[in-house]
Coordinates of C-alpha atoms and ligand atoms in Angstrom, one line a residue:
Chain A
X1094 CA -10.1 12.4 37.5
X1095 CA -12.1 10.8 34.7
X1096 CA -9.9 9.1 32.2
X1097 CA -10.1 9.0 28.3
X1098 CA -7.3 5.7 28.4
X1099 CA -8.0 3.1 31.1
X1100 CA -5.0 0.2 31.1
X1101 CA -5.2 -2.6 33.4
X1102 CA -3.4 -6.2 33.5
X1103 CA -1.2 -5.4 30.5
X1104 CA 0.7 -8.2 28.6
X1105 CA 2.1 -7.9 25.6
X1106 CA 5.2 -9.5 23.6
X1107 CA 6.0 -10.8 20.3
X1108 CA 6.3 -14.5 20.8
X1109 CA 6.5 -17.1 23.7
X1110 CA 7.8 -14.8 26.3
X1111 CA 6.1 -11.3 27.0
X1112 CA 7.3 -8.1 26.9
X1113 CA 5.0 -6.2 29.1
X1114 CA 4.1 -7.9 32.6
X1115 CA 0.6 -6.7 33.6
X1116 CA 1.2 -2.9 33.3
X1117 CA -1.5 -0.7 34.8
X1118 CA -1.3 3.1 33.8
X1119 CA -4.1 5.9 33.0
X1120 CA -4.4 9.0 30.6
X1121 CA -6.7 11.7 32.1
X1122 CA -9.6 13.2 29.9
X1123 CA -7.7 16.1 27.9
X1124 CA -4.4 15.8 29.8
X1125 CA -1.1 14.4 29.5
X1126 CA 0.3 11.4 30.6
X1127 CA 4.5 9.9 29.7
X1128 CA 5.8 6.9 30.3
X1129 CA 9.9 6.8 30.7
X1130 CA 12.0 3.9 30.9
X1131 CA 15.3 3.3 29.2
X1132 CA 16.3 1.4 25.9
X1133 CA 13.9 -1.8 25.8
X1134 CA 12.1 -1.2 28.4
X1135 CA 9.2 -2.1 26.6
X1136 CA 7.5 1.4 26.3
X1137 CA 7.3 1.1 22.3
X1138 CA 5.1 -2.1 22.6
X1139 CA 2.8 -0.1 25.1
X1140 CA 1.7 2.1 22.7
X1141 CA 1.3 -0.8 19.7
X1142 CA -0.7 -2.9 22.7
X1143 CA -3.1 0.6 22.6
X1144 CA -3.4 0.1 18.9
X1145 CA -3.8 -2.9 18.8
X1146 CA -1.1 -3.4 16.9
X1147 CA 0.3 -6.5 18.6
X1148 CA -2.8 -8.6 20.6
X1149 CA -2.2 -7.7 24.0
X1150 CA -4.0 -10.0 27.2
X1151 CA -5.5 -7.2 29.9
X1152 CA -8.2 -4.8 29.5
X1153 CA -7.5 -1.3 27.7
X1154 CA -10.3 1.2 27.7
X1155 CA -11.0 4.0 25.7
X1156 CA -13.7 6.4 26.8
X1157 CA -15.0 3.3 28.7
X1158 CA -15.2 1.0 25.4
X1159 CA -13.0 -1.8 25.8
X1160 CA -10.7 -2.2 23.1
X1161 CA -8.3 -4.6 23.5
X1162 CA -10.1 -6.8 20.9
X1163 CA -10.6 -4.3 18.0
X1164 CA -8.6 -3.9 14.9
X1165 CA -5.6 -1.4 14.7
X1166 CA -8.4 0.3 11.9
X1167 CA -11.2 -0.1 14.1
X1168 CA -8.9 1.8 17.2
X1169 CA -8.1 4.4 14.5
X1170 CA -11.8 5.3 13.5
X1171 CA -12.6 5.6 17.1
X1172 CA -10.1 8.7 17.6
X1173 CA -6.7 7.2 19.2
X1174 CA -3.9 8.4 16.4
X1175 CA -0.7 6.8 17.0
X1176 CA 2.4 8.6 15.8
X1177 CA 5.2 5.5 15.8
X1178 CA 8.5 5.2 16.3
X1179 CA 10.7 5.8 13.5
X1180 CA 7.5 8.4 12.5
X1181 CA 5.7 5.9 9.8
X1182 CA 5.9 8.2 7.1
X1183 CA 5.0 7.3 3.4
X1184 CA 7.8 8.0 2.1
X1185 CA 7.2 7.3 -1.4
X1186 CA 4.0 9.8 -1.2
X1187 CA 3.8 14.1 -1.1
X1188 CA 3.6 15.7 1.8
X1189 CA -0.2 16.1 1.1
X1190 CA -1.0 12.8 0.3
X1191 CA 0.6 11.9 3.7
X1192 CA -1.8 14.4 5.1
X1193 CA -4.7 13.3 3.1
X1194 CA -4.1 9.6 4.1
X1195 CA -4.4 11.0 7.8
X1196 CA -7.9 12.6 7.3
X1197 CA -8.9 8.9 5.2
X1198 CA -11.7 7.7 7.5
X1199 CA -13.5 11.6 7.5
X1200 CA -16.3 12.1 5.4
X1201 CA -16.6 15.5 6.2
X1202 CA -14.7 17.4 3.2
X1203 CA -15.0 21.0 5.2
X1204 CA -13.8 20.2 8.3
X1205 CA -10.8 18.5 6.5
X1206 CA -9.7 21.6 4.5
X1207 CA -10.2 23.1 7.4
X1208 CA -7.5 21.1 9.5
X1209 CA -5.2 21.1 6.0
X1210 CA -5.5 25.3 7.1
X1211 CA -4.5 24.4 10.8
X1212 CA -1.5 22.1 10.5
X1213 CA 0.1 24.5 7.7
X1214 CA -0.8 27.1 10.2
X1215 CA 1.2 25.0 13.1
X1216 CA 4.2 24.3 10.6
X1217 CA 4.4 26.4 7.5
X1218 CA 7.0 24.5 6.3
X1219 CA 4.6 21.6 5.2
X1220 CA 2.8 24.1 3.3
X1221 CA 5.6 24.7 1.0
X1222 CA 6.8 21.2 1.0
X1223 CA 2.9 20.3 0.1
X1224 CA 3.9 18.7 -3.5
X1225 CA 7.5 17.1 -2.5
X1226 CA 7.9 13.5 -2.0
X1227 CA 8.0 13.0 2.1
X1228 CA 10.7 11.0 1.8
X1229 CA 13.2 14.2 0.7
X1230 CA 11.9 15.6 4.0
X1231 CA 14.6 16.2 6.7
X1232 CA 13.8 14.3 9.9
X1233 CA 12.7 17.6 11.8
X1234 CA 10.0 18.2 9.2
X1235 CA 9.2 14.7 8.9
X1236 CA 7.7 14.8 12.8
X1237 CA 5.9 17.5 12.2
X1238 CA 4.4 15.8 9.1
X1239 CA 4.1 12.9 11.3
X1240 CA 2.2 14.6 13.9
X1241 CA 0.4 16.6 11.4
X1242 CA -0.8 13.2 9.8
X1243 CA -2.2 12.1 13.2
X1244 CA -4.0 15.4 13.6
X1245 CA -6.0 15.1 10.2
X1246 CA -7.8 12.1 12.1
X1247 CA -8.8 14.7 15.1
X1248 CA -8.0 12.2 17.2
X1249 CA -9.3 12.7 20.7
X1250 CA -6.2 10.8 22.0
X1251 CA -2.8 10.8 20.3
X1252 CA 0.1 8.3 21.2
X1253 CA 3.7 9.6 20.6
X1254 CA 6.5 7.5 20.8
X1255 CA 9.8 9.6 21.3
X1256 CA 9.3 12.8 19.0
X1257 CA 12.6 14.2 20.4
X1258 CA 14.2 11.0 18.5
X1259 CA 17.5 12.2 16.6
X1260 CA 16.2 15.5 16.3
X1261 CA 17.9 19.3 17.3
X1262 CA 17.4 20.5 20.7
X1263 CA 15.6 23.9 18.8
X1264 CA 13.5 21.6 16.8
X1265 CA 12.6 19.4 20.0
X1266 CA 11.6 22.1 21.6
X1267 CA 9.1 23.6 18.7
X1268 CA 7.6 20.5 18.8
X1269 CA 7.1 20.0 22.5
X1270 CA 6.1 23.9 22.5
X1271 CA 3.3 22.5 19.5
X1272 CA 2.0 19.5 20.9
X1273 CA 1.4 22.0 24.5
X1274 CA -0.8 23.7 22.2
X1275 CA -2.6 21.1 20.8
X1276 CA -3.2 20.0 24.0
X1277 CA -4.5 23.0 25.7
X1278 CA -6.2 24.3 22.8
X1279 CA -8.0 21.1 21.6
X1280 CA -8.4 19.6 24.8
X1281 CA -6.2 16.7 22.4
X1282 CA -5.3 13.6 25.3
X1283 CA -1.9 12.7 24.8
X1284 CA 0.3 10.0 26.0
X1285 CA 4.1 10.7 25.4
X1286 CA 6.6 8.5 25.2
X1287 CA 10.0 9.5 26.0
X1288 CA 13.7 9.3 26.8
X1289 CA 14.1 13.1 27.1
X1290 CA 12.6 12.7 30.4
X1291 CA 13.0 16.7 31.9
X1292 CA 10.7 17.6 28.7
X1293 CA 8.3 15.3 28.8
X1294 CA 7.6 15.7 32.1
X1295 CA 7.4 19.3 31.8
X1296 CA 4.6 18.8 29.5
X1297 CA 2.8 15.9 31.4
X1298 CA 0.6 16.0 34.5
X1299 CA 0.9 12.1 34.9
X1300 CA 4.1 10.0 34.3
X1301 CA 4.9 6.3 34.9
X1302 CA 8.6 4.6 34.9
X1303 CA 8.9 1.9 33.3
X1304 CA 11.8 -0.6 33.9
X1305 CA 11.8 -4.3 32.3
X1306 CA 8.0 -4.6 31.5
X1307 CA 7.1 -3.2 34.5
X1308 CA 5.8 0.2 36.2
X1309 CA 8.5 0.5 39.1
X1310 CA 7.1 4.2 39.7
X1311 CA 3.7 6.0 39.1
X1312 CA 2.5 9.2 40.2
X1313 CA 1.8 12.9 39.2
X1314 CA 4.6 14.5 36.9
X1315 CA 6.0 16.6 39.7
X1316 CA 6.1 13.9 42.0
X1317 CA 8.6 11.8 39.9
X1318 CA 11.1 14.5 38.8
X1319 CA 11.3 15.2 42.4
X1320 CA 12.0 11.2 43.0
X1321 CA 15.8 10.6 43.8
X1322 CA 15.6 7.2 41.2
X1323 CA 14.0 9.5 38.6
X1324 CA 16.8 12.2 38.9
X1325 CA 19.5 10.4 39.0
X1326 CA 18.8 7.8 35.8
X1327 CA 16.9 9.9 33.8
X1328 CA 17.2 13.5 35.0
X1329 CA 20.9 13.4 35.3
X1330 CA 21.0 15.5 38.5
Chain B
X1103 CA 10.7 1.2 -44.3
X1104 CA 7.4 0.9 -44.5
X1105 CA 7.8 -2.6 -43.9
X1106 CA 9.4 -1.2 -40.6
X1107 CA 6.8 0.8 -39.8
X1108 CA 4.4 -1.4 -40.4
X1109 CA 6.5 -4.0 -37.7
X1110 CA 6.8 -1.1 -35.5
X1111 CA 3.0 -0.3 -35.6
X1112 CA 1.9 -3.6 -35.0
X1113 CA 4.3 -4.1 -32.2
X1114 CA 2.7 -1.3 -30.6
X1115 CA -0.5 -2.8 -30.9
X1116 CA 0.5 -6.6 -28.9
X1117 CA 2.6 -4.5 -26.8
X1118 CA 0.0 -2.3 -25.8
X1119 CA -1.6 -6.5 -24.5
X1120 CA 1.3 -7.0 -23.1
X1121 CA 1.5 -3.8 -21.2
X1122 CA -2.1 -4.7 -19.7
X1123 CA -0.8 -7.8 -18.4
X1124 CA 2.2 -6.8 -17.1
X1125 CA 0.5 -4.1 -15.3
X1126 CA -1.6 -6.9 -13.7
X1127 CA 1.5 -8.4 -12.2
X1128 CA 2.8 -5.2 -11.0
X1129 CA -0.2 -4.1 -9.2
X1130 CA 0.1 -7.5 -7.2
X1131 CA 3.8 -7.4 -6.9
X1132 CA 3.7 -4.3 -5.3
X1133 CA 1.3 -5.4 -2.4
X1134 CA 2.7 -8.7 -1.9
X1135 CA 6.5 -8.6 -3.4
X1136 CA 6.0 -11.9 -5.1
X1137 CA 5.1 -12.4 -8.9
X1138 CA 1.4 -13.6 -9.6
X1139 CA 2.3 -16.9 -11.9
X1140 CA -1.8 -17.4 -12.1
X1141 CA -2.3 -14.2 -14.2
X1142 CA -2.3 -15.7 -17.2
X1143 CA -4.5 -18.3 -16.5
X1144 CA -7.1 -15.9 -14.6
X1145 CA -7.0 -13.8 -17.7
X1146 CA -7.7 -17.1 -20.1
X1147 CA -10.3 -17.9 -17.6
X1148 CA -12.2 -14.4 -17.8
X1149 CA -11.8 -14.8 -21.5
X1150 CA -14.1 -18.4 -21.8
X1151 CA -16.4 -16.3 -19.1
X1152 CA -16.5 -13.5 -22.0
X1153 CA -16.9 -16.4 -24.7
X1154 CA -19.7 -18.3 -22.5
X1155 CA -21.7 -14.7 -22.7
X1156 CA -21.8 -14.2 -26.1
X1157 CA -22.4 -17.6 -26.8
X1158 CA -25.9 -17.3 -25.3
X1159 CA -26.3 -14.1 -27.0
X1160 CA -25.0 -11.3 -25.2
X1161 CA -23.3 -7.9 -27.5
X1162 CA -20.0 -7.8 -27.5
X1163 CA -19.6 -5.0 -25.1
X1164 CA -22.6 -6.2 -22.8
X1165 CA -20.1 -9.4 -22.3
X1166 CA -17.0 -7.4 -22.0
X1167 CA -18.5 -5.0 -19.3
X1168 CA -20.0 -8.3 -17.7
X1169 CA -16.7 -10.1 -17.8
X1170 CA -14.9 -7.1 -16.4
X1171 CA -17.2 -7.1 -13.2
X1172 CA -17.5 -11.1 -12.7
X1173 CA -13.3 -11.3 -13.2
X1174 CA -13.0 -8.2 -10.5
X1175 CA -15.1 -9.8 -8.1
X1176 CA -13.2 -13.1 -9.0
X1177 CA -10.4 -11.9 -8.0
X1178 CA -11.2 -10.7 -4.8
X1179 CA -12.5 -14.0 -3.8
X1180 CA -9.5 -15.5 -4.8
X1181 CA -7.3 -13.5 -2.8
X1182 CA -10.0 -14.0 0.4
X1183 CA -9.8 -17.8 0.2
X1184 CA -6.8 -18.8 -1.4
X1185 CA -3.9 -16.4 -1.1
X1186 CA -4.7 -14.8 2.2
X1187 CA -4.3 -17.9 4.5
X1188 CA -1.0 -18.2 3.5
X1189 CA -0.4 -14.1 3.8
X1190 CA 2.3 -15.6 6.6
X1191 CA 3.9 -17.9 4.9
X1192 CA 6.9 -18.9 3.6
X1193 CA 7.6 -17.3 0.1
X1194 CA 8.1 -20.3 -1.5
X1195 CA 4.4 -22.0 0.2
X1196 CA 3.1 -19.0 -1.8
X1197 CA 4.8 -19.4 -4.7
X1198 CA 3.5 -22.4 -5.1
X1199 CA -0.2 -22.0 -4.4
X1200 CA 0.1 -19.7 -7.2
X1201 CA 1.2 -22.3 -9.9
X1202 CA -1.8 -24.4 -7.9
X1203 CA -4.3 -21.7 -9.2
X1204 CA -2.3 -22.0 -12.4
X1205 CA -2.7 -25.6 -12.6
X1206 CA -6.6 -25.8 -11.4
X1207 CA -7.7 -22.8 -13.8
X1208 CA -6.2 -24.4 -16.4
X1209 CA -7.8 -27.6 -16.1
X1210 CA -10.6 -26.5 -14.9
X1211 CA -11.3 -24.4 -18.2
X1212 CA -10.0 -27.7 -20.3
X1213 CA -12.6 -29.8 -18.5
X1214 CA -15.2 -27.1 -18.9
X1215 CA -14.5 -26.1 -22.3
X1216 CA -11.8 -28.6 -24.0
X1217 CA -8.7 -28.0 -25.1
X1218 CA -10.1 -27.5 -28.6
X1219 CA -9.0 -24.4 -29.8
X1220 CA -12.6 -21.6 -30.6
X1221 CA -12.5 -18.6 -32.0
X1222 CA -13.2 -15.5 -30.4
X1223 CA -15.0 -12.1 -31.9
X1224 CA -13.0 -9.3 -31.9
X1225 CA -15.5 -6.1 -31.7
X1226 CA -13.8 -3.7 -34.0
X1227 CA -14.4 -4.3 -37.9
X1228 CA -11.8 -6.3 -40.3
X1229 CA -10.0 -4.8 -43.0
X1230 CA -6.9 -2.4 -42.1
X1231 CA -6.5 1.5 -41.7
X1232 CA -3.5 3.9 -42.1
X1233 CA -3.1 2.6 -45.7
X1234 CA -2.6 -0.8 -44.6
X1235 CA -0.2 -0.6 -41.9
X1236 CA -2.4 -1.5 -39.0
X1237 CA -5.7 -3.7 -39.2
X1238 CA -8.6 -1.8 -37.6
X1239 CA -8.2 -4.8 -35.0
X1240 CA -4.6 -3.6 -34.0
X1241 CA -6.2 -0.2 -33.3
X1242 CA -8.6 -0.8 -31.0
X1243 CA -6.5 -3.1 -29.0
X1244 CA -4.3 0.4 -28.7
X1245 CA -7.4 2.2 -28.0
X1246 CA -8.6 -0.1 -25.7
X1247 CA -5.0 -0.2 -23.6
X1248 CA -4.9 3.7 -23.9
X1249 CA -8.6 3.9 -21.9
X1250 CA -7.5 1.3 -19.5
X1251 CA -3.9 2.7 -18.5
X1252 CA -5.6 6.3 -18.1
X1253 CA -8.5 4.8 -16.4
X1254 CA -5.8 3.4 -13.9
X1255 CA -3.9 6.4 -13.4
X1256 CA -7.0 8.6 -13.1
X1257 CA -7.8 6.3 -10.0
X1258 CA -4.6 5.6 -8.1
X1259 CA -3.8 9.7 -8.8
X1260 CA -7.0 11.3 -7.9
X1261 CA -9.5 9.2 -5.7
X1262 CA -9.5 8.7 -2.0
X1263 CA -9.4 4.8 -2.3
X1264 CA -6.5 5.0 -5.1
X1265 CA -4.3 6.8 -2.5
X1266 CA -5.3 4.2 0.1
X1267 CA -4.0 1.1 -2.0
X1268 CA -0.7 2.8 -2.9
X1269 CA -0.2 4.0 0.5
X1270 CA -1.2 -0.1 1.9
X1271 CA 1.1 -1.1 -0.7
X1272 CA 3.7 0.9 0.6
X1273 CA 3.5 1.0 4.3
X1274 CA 1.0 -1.4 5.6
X1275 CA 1.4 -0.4 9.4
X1276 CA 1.3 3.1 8.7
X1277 CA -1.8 2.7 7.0
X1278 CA -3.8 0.4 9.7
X1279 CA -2.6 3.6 11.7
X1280 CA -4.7 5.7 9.7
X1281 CA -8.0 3.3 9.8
X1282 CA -7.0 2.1 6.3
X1283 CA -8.1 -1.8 6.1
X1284 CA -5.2 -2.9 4.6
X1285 CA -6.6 -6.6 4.1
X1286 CA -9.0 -5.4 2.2
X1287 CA -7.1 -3.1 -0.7
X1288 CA -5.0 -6.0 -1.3
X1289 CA -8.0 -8.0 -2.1
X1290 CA -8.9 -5.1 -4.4
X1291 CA -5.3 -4.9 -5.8
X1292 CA -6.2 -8.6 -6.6
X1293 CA -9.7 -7.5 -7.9
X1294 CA -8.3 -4.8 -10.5
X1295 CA -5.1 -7.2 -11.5
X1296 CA -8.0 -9.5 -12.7
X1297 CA -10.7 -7.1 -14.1
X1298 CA -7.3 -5.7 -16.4
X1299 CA -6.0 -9.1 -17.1
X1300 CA -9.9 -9.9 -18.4
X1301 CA -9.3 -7.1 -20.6
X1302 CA -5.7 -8.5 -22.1
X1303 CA -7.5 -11.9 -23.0
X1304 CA -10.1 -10.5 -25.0
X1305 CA -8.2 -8.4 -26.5
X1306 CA -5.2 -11.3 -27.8
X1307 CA -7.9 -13.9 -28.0
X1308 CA -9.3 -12.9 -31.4
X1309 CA -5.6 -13.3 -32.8
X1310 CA -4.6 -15.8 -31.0
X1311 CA -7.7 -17.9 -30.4
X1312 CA -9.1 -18.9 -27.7
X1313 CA -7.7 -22.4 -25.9
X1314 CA -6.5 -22.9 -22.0
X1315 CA -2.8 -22.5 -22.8
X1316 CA -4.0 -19.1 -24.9
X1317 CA -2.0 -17.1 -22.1
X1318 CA 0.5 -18.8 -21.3
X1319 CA 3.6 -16.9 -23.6
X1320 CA 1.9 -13.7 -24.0
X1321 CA 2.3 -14.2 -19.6
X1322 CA 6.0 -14.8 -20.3
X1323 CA 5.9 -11.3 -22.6
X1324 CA 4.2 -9.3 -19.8
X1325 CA 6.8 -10.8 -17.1
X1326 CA 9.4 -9.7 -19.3
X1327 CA 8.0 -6.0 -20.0
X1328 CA 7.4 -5.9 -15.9
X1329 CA 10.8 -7.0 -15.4
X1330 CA 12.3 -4.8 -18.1
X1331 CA 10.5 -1.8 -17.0
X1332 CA 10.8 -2.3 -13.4
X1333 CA 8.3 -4.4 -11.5
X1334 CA 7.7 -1.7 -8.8
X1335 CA 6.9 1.0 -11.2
X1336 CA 3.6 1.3 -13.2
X1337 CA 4.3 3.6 -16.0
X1338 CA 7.8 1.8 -16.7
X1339 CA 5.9 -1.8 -17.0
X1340 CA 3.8 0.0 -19.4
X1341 CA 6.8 1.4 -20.9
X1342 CA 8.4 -2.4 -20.6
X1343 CA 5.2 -4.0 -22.2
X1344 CA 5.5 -1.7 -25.2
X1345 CA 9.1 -1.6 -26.0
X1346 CA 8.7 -6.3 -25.8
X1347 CA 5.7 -6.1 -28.5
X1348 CA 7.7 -4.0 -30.8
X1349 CA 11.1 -5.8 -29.7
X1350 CA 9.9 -9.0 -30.9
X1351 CA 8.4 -8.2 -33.7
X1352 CA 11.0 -6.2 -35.0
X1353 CA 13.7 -9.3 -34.1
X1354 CA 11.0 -11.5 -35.7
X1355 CA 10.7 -9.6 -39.1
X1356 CA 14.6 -8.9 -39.2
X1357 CA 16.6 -11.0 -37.0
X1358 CA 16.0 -14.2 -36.2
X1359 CA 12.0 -15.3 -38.0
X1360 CA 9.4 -16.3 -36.3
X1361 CA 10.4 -19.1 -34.5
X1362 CA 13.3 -17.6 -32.4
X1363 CA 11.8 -14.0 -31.6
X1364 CA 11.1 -15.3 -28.0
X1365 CA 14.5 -16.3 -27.3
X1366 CA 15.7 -12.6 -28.2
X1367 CA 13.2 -10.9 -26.6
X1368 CA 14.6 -12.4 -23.0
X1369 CA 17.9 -12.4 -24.1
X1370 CA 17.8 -8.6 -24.5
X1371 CA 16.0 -8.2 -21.3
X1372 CA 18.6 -10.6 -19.2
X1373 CA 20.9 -8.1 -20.6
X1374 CA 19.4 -5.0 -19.3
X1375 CA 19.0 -6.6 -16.1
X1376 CA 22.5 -7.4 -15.7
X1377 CA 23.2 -4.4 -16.1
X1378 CA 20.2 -2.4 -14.1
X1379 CA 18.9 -5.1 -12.0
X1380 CA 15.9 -2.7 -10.9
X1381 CA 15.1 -2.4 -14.6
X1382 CA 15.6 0.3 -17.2
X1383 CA 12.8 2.8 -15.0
X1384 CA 12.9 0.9 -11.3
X1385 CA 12.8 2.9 -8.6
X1386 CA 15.6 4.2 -7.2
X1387 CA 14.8 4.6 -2.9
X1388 CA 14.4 7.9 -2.5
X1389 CA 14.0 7.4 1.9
X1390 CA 15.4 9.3 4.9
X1391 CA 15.2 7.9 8.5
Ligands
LIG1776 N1 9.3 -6.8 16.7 C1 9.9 -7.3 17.8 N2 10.1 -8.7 17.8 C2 10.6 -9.2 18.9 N3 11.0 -8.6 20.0 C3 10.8 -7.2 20.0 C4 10.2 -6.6 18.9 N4 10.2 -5.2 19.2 C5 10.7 -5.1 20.4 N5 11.1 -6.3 20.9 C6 11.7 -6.5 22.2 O1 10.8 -6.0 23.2 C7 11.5 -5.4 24.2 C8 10.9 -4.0 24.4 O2 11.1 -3.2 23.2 P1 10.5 -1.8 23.0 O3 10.7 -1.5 21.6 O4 9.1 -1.8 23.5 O5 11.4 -0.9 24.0 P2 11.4 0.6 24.1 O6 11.2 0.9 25.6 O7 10.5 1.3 23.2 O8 12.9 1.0 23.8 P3 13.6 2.2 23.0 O9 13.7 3.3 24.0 O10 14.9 1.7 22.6 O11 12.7 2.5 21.9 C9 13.0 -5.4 23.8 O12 13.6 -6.4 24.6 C10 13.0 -5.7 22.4 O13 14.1 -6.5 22.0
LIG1777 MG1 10.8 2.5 21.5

């Protein structure tokens, strides 16, 4: 397996003391990889280590480049689109101009109305929202304008940090049953953040547990919903 | 009445300057949440650059196109080696390396150029229009502040880079997400805030003449339209900077003479904030989570 997102050595934190303890986890070319771990486990500042949104120690490589030094707008331009926590919409901004800001470092006009096509394809609903202020949105429709907004990069790697977050069980699964797509479709890498654990790794061939800053078990997706720590913390059976 | 319309009219006119300037200090409070006390004094600077180039010869225009440019690109190298290193500091630090730049401008044009008060050229013929009401002066400042506020809008509604400033302004991390360089639209915030507040000096300088202190209550008019309109919102400091000029003219002519007209201008506009502390048009947080 060749991978598109190579972590090795992690650390990470947000002051003296680090967060993340030397982490090492892999997304393969085109597939899906999850990392699980409770409340504070440190999986959020993962994915802003990727994007350089904190300055993380360790090597991360994407497509082979390292880029552990680059700028969160230089890890952007080079394809990894990181849907946050919270879903970082502008709230203050239309639906399109969410969606425009997520297509801002193209310069290719057709293949950007061409994607405005495909996400209103994937979710009508932003396509008669286009000219309401995002912030009205309800949360359900925010995600999908949130991962909408990350598709207009055509990211060859997107980074989701719990979509399922305060959302319906219907909705969740729409979006789970959407981001499948993307993936199989668009040969879109994604690495999936999650407490719905039984979802995500339904949708995952690799997942990591994470526990304090630490991977405490790594392995195919199968392999940890059949292990007995897995089940019984975050499976519930 | 014609007396009032006349007052009314040529409030329009400075409030249309005033508008500009508070504008300006929008544009930076947005980005940065903190009020640019330096405006002013950028603005009187631009204004000697504008005088310096028509001193050795330069049209009118030529100058005011040339000003524009040098006072935009001012500004961005203000904000790259004065305000950015303390982008992490405390508000107050920053607060007071803007009345630093307010100090150094102002001496700095004082030792360049005396205190002595010059005259300035205003680029629009003497002699009034509308049967007197309005000197042909007064209308081209409103003409002027009409191209620049749709100039504005017709670039934070409809370009690419617009869009990228308001969305930096508004959600920093969201917009590093998207490959926007945040660091740099504030600099450009900064740019624009100085190319516009270029624009206000030349346009008060002709009336009231040009000298380092030129700016400094016609800054104090702008804050209050800003403040009065709501410092977050555009069009309402516009709105703000309008309803001042002809405010204090009006009090002026009617109320209090000459002398006072400042002191009911902010007396008014404490009032209004007392009562809507996000001014008369601030925005109210429309925001779901
Ligand atoms: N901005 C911050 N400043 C300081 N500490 C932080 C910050 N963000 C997170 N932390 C700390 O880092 C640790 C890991 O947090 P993180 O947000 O990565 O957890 P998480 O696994 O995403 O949790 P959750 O499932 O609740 O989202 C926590 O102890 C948290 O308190
Ligand atoms: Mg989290």
């Amino acid at each position: 397996m060749t991978a598109i997102l190579e972590v090795s050595g992690l650390v990470a934190g947000y002051g003296a003391a680090p967060v993340l303890h030397g982490l090492d986890f892999a997304v393969p070319q085109g597939g899906v990889a999850t990392i699980l771990g409770a409340n504070g486990a440190g999986k959020t500042t993962t994915l802003r280590a990727v994007s350089g949104l904190i300055r993380p120690a360790g090597e991360i490589r994407f497509a082979g480049e390292r880029i552990d030094r680059l700028s969160t707008e230089d890890i952007a331009r080079r394809g990894i689109a990181h849907v946050p926590d919270g879903r970082g919409t502008f709230v203050h901004l239309s639906v399109e101009e969410n969606l425009r800001l997520g297509a801002y470092t193209r310069r290719d006009p057709a293949g950007v109305a061409r994607d405005f096509e495909r996400v209103f394809a994937l979710f009508p609903v932003l396509q008669e929202r286009r000219r309401q202020q995002a912030g009205t949105l309800s949360g359900g429709e925010q995600q999908m304008l949130a991962i909408s907004r990350a598709l207009m990069l055509r990211p060859r790697l997107l980074l989701m940090d719990e979509p399922s977050f305060g959302l319906a069980p219907l909705i969740v699964r729409e979006i789970f049953r959407i981001m499948r797509a993307i993936n199989a479709e668009e040969g879109v890498a994604i690495l999936l953040v999650e407490q719905n654990a039984g979802l995500a790794l339904e949708l995952a061939s690799q997942a990591y547990l994470l526990e304090t800053g630490r991977v405490v078990v790594a392995g195919s997706a199968d392999a940890l919903g059949a292990d007995d720590a897995v089940r019984r913390s975050y499976l519930g059976y | 009445m014609e007396a009032f319309l006349h007052q009314v009219l040529s409030g329009l006119a400075t409030g249309g300057i005033y508008a500009i300037v508070a504008l300006a200090l929008v544009m930076i409070y947005q980005a940065t949440h903190l009020v640019n006390f330096a405006q002013g004094e950028m603005a009187m600077f631009s204004t000697y650059l504008a005088w310096t180039m028509i001193d050795a010869g330069l049209p009118y225009w030529g100058a005011f196109a040339g000003t524009v440019a040098l006072s935009f690109a001012l500004g961005i190298a203000i904000e790259r080696i004065v305000i950015r290193p303390v982008g992490n500091a405390p508000v107050l630090a920053v607060v007071i390396v803007f009345i630093g730049l307010l100090v150094i401008l102002n001496s700095v044009a004082g030792w360049i150029y005396t205190y002595t008060i010059k005259s300035f050229p205003s680029p629009f013929p003497g002699g009034s229009v509308l049967g007197g009401y309005l000197s042909r002066h007064e209308l081209g400042v409103m003409g002027v502040t009409l191209g620049v506020l749709l100039l504005l809008f017709l670039f934070f509604r409809f370009t690419p880079l617009g869009l990228a400033m308001r969305a930096a302004a508004q959600n920093p991390v969201s917009s590093r997400l998207v490959g926007i360089r945040v660091g740099w639209m504030l600099a450009l915030g900064w740019g624009l805030a100085a190319a516009i507040g270029a624009v206000a000096g030349m346009m008060v300088a002709p009336i009231v003449f040009l000298d380092p202190n030129m700016m400094a209550g016609i800054l104090l008019y702008g804050f209050a339209g800003a403040l009065l309109g709501g410092i977050d919102n555009p069009a309402g400091a516009v709105a703000g900077g309008l309803a001042v000029g002809v405010l204090e003219n009006l009090s002026g002519a009617y109320l209090v003479g000459t002398e006072l007209k400042l002191t009911v201008a902010l007396v008014l506009i404490v009032g209004v904030l007392v009562v809507r502390p996000s001014g008369l048009f601030g925005r109210v947080l429309v925001n779901r989570v």
